[in-house]
Coordinates of N, CA and C in Angstrom, one line a residue:
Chain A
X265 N 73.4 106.2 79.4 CA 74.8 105.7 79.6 C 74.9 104.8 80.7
X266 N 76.0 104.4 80.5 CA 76.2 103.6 82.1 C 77.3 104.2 82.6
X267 N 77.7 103.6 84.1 CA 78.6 104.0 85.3 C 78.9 102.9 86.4
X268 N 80.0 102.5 85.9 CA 80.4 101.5 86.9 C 81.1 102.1 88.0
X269 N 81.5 101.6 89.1 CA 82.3 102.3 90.3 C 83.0 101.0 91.1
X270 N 84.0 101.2 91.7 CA 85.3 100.2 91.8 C 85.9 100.6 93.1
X271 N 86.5 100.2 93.3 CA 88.1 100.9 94.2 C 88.6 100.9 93.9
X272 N 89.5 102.2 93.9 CA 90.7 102.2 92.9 C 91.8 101.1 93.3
X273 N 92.1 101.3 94.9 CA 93.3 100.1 95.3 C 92.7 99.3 96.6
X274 N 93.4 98.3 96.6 CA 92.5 97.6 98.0 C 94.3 96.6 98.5
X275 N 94.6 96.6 99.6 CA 95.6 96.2 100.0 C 95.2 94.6 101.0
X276 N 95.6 93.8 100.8 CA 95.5 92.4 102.1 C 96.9 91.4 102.0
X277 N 96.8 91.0 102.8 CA 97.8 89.8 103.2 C 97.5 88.6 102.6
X278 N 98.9 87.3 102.4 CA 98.7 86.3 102.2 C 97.7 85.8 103.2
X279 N 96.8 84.6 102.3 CA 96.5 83.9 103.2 C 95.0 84.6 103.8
X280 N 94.7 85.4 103.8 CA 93.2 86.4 103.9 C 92.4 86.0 102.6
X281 N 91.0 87.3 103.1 CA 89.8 86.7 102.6 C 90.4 88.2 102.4
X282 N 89.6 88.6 101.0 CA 89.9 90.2 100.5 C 87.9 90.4 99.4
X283 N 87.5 91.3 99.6 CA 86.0 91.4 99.0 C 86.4 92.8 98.0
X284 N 86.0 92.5 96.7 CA 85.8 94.0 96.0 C 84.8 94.3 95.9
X285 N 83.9 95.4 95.7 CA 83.2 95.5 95.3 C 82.5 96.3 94.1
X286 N 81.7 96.1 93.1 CA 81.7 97.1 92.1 C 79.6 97.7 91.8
X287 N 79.5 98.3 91.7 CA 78.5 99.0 91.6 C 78.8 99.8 90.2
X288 N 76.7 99.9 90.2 CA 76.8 99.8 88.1 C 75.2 100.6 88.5
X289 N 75.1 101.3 87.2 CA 73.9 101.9 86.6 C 74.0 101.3 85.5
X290 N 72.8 100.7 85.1 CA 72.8 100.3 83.6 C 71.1 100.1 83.0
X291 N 71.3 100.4 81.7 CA 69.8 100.1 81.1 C 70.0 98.9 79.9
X292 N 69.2 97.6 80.0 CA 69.1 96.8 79.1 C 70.4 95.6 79.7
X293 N 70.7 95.7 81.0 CA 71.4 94.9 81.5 C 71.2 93.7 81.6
X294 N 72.6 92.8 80.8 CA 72.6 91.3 80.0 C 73.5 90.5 80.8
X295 N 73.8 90.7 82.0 CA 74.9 90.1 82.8 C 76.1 91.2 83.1
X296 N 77.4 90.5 84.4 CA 78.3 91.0 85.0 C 79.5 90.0 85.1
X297 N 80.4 90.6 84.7 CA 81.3 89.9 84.6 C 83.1 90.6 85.6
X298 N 83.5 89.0 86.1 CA 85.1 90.0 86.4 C 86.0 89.5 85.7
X299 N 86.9 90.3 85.7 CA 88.1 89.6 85.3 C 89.6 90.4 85.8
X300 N 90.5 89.6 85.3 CA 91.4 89.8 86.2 C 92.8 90.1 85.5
X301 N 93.5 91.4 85.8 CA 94.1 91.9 84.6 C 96.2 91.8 85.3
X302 N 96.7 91.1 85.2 CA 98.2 91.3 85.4 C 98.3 92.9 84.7
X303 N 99.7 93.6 85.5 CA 100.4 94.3 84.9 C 100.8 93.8 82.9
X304 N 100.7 94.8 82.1 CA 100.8 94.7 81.0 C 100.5 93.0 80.5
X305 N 99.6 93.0 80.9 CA 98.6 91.5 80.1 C 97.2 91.6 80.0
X306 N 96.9 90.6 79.2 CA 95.3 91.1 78.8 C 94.1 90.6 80.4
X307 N 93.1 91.2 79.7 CA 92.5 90.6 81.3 C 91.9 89.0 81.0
X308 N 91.6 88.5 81.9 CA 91.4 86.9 82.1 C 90.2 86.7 82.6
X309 N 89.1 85.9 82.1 CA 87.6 85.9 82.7 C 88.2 85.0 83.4
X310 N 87.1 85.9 84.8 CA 87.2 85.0 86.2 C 85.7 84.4 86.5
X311 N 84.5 85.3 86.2 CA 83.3 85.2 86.8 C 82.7 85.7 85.8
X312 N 81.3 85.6 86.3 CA 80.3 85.8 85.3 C 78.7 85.3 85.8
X313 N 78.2 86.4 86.7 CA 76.6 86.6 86.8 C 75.5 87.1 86.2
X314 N 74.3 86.3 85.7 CA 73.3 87.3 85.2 C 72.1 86.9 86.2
X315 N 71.8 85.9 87.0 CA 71.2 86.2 87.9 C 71.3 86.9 89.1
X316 N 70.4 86.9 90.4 CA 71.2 87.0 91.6 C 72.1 86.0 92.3
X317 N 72.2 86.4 93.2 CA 73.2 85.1 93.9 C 74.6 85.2 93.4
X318 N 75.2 84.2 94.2 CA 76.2 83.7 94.6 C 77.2 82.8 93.3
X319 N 78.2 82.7 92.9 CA 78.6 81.9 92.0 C 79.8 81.5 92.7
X320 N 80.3 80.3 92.6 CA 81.3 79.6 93.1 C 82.4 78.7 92.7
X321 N 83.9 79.6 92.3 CA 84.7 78.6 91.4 C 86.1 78.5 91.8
X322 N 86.3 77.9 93.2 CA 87.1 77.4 93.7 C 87.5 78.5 94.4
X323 N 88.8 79.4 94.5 CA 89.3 80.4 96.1 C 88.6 82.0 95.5
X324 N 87.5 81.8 93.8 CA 86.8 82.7 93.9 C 85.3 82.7 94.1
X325 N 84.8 83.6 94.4 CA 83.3 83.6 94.8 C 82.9 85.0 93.5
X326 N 81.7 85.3 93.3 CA 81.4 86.3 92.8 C 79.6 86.4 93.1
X327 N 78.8 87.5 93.2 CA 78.1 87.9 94.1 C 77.2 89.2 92.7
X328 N 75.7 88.8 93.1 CA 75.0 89.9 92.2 C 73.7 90.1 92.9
X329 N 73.5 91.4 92.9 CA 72.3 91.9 93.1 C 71.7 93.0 92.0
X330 N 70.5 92.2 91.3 CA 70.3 93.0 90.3 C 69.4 94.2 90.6
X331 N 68.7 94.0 91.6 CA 67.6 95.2 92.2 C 68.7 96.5 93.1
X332 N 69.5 96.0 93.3 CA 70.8 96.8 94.2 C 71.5 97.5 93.1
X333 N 71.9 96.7 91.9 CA 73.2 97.3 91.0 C 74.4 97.0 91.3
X334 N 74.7 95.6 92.7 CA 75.3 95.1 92.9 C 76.2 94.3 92.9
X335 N 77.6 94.2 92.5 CA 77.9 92.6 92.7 C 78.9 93.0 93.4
X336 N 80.1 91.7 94.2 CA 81.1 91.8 94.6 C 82.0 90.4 94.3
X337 N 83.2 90.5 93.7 CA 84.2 89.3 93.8 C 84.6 89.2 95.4
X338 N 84.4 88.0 95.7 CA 85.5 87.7 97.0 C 86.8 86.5 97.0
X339 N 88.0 86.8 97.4 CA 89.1 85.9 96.9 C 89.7 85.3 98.2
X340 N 89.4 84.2 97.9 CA 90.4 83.3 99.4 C 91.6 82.9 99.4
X341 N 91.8 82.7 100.7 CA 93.0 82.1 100.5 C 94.4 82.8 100.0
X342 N 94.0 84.1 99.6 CA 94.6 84.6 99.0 C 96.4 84.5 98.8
X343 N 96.4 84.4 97.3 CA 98.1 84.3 97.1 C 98.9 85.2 96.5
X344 N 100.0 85.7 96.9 CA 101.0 86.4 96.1 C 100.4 87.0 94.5
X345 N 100.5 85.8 93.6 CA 100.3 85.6 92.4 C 98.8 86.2 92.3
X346 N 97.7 86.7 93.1 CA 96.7 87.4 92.9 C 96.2 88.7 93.0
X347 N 98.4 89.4 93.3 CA 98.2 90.7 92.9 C 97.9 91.1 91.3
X348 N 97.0 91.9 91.4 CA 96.3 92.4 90.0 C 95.6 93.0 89.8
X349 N 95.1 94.0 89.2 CA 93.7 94.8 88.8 C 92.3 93.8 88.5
X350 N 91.8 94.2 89.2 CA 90.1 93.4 88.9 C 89.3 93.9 88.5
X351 N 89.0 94.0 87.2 CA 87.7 94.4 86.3 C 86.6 94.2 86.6
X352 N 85.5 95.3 87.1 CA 84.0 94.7 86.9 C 83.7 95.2 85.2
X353 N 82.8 94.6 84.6 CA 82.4 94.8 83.8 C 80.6 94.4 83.4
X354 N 80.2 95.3 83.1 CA 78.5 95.2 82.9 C 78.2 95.0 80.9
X355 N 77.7 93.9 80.9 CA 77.2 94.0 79.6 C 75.5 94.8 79.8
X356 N 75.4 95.1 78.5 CA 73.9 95.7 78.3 C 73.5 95.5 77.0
X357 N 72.6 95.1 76.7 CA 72.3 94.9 75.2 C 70.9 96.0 75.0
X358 N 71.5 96.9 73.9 CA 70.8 97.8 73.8 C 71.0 98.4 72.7
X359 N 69.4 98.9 71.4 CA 69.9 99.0 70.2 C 70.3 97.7 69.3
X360 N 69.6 96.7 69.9 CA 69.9 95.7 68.5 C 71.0 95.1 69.1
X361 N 72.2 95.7 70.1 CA 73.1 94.7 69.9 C 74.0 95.0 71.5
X362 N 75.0 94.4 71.8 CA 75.6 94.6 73.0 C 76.8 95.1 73.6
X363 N 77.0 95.9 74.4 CA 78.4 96.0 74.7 C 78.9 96.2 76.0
X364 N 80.1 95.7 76.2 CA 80.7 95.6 77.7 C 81.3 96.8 78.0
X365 N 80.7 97.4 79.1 CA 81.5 98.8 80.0 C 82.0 98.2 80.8
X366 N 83.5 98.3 81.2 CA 84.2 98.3 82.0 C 84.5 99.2 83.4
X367 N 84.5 98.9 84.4 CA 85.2 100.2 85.5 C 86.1 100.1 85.1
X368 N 87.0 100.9 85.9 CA 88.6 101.5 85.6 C 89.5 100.4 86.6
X369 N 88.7 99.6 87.2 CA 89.9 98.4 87.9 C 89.9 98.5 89.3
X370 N 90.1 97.5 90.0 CA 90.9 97.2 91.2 C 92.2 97.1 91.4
X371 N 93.1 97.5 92.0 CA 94.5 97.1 92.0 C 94.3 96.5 93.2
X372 N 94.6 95.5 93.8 CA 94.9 94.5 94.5 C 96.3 94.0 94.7
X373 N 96.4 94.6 96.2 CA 98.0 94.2 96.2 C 98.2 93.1 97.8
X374 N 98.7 92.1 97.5 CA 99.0 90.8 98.0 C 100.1 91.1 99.2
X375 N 100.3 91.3 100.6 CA 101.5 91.1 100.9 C 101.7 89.9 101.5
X376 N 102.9 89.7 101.6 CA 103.7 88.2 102.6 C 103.1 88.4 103.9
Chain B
X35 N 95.9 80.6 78.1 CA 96.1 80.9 76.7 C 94.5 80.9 76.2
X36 N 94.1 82.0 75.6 CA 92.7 82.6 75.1 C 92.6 81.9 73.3
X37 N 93.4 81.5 72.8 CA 93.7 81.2 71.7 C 93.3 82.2 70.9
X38 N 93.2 83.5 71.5 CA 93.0 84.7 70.4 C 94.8 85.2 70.7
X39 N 94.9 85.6 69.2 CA 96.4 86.1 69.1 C 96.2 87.5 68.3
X40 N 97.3 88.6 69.0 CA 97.1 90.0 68.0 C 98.8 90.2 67.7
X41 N 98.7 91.4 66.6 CA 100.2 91.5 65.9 C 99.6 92.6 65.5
X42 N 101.0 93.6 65.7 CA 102.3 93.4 66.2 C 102.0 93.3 68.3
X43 N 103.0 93.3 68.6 CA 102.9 93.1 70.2 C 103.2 94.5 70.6
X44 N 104.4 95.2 69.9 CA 104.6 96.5 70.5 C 104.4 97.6 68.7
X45 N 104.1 98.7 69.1 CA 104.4 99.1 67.8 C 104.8 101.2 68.1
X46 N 105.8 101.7 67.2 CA 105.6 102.9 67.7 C 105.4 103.6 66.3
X47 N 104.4 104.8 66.6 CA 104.2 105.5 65.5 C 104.2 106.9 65.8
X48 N 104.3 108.0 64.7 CA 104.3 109.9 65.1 C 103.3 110.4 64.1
X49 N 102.7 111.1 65.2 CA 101.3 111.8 64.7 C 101.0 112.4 63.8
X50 N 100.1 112.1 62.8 CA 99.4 112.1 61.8 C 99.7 110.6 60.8
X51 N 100.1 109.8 61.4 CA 100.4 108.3 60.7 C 99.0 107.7 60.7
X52 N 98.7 106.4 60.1 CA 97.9 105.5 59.6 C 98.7 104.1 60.6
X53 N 98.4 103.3 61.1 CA 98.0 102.2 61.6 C 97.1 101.4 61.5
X54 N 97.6 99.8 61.4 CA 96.2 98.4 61.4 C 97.1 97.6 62.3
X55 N 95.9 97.3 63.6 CA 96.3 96.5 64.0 C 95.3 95.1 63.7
X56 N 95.8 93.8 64.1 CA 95.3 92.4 63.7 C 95.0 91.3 64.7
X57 N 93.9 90.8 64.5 CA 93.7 90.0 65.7 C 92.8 88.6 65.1
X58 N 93.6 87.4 65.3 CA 92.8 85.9 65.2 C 92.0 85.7 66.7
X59 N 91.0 85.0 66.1 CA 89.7 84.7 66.8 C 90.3 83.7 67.3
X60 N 89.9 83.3 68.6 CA 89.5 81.8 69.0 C 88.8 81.1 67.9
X61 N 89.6 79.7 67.8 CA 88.9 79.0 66.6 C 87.3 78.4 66.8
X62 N 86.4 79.0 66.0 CA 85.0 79.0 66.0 C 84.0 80.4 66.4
X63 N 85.0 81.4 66.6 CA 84.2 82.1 67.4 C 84.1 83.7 66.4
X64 N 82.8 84.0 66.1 CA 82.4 84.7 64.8 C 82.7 86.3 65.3
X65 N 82.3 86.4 66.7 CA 82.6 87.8 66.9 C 83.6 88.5 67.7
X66 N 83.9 89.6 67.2 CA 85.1 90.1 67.4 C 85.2 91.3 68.6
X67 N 85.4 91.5 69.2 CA 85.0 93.2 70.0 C 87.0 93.5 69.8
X68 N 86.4 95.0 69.7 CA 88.3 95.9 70.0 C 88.1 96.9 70.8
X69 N 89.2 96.9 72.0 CA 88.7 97.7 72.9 C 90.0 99.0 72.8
X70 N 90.2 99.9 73.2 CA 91.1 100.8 74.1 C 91.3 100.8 75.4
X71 N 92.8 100.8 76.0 CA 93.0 100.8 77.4 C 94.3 101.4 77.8
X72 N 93.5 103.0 78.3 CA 94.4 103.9 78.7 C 95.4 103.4 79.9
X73 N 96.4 103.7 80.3 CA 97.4 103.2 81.3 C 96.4 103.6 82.6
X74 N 96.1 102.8 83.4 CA 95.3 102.9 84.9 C 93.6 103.3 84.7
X75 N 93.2 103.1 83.6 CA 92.0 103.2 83.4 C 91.2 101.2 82.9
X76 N 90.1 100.8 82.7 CA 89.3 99.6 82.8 C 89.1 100.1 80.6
X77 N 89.0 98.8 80.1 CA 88.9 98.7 78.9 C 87.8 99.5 78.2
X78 N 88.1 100.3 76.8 CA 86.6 101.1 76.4 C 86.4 100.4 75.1
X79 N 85.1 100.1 74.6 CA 84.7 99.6 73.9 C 85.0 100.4 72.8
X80 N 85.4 99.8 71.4 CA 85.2 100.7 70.2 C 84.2 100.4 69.3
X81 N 84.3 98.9 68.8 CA 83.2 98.5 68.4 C 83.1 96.8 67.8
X82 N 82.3 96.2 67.5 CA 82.1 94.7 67.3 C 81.8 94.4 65.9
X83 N 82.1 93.3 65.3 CA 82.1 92.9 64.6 C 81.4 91.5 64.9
X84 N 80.5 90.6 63.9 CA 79.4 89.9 63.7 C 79.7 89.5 62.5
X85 N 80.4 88.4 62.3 CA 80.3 87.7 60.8 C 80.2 88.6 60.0
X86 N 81.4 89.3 59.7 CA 81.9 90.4 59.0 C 81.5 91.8 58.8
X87 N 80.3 91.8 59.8 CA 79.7 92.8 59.7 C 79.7 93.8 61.0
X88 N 79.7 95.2 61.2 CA 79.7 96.4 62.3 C 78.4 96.2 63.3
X89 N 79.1 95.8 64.5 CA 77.2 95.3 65.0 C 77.1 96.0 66.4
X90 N 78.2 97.4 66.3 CA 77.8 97.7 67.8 C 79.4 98.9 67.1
X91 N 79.3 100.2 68.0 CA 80.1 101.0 67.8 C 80.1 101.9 69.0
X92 N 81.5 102.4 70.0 CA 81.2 102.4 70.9 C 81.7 104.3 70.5
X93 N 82.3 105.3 71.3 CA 82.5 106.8 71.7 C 83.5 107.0 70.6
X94 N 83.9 106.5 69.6 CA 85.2 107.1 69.1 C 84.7 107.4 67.3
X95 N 85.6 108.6 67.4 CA 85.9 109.2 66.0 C 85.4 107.9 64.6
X96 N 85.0 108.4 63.4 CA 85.5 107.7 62.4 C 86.3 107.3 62.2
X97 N 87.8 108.0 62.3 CA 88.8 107.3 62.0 C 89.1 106.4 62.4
X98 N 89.0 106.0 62.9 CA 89.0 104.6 63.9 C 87.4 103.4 63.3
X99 N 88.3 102.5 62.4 CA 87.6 101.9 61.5 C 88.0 100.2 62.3
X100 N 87.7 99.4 61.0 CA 88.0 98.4 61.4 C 86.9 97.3 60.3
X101 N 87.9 96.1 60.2 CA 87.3 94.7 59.4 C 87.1 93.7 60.0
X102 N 86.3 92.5 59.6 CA 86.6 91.3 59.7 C 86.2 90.2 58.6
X103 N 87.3 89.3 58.4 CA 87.5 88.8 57.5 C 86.5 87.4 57.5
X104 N 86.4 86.5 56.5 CA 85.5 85.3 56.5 C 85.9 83.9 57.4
X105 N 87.4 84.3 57.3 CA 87.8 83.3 58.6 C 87.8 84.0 60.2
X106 N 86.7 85.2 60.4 CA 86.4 85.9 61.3 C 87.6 86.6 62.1
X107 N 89.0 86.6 61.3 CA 90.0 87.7 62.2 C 89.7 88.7 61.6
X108 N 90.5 89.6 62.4 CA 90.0 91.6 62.1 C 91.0 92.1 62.3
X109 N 90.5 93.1 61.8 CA 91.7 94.8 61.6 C 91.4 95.4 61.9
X110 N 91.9 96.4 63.4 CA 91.2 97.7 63.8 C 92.4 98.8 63.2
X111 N 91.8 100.1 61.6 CA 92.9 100.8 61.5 C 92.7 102.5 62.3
X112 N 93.5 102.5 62.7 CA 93.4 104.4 62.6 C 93.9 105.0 62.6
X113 N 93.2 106.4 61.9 CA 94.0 107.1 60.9 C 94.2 108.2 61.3
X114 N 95.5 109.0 61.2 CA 95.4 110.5 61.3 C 96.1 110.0 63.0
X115 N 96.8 109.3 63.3 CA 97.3 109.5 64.8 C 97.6 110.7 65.5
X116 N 96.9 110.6 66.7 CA 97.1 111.5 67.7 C 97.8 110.8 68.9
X117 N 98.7 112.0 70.1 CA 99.3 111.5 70.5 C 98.2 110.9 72.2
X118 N 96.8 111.0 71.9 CA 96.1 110.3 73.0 C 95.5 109.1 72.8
X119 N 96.3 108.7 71.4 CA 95.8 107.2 70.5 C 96.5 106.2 71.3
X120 N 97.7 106.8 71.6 CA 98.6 105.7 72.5 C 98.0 104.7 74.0
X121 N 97.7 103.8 73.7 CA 97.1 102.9 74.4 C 97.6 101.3 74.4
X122 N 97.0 100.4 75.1 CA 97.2 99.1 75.0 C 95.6 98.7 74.1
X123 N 95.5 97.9 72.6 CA 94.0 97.7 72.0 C 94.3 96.0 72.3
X124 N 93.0 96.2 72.3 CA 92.9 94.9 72.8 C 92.0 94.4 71.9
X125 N 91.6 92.9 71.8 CA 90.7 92.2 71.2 C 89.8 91.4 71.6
X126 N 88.9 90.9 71.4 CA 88.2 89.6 72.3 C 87.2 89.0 71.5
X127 N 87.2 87.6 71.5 CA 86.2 87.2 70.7 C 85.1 86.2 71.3
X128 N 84.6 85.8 70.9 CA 83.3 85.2 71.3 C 82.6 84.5 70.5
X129 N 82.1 83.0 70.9 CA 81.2 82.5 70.5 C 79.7 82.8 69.5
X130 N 79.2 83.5 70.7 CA 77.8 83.4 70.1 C 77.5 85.4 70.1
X131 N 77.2 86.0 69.8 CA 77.0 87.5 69.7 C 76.1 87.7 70.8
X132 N 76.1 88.6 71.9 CA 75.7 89.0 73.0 C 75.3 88.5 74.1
X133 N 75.2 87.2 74.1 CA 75.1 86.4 74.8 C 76.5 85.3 75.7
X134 N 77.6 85.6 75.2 CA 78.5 84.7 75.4 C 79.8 85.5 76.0
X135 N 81.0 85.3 77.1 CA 82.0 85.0 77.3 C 82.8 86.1 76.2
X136 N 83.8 87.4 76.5 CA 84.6 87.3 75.5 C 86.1 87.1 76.4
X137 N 86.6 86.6 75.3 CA 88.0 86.2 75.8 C 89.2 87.3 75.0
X138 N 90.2 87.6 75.7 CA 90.9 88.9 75.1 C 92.0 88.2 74.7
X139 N 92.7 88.6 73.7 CA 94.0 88.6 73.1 C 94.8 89.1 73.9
X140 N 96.4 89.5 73.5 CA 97.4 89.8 74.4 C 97.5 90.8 74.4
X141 N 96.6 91.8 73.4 CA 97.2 93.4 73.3 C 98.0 94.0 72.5
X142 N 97.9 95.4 71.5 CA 98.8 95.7 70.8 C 99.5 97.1 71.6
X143 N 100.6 97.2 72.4 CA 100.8 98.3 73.0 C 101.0 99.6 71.3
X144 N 100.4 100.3 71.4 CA 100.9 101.5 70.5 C 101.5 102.6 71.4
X145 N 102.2 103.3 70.9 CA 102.9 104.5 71.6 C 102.8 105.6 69.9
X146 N 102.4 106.5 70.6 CA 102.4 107.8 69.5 C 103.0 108.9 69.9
X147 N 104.4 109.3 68.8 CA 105.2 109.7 69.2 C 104.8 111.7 68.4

């Protein structure tokens, strides 16, 4: 099976650097992905690692260690509008074919 | 905008009912995944679809079926509603099969009454 792990809630200010981080067991692991989920909307790819290192797409960063089970989003700059739940999710292709496990989310809450 | 679209947006149903929900693909993109997503819980896989065919099935019952058609949109139905069916389903499609990006639809809120 797999097992992702999250924080349930993580709190920062406008204008801060805020880090999640998600941790994963997985077998036949095909990449990691985040995304980013508004209250009652669907979630939105933000990122997306299958090596190690660092990925870089404007006030987000995203981060993988595959020998660790590692990754972490980090968000800059941070704005209002980037309160939201943050999905890690682990693909695995296994059995012929592939599927995404999700953690249960980040809630991310923005203040002034 | 994902250019994947699902219908209905909201729907309510009482238990032991039959339900299909519907979901258009991003235009070009052959595979389909349908997830479940309990209120405060991360999306669970049910299962994928592959150029009309079942190419991955994730924890849930039989009853919980599902199609996809030759212009690659799908129907997740299920049958026999129970009241822990009530969820947000979601959809996502994708390019290339295991390898690729999925992008999510907006969600069909069900409530089971």
């Amino acid at each position: 099976g797999q097992n992702i792990d999250q924080p349930t809630e993580m709190t920062a200010t406008e204008g801060a650097i805020v880090q999640i981080n998600c941790t994963y067991q997985t077998s036949g692991f095909n990449g990691l992905f985040w995304y980013q989920q508004h209250a009652g909307e669907a979630p939105t790819f933000l990122s997306y690692n299958v090596l190690d290192g660092l990925e870089e797409k404007g006030r987000f960063s995203s981060f993988l260690s595959r020998s660790k089970g590692y990754s972490y989003l980090l968000l800059k700059e941070l704005q209002m509008k980037d309160s939201a739940s943050y999905l890690c999710a682990v693909r695995a292709l296994n059995s012929g074919y592939s599927t995404l496990t999700f953690g249960k989310g980040t809630m991310l809450l923005v203040s002034p | 905008e994902t250019g994947v679209t699902q219908s209905p947006t909201h729907l309510i149903k009482t238990r032991g009912q039959q339900v299909t929900l519907r979901c258009s693909s991003q235009s070009g993109h052959n595979t389909v995944s349908w997830y479940q997503q309990a209120l405060g819980q991360g999306p669970q896989f049910i299962f994928q679809y592959y150029r009309e065919e079942e190419n991955g099935r994730g924890n849930f019952p039989p009853r919980f079926s599902g199609l996809q058609f030759p212009n690659y949109s799908s129907e997740l139905n299920v049958n026999a509603l129970e009241l822990d069916d009530s969820a947000l389903y979601l959809c996502a499609s994708s390019l290339v099969v295991d390898t690729d990006t999925q992008y999510f639809g907006p969600g069909t809120r069900l409530t089971v009454l």
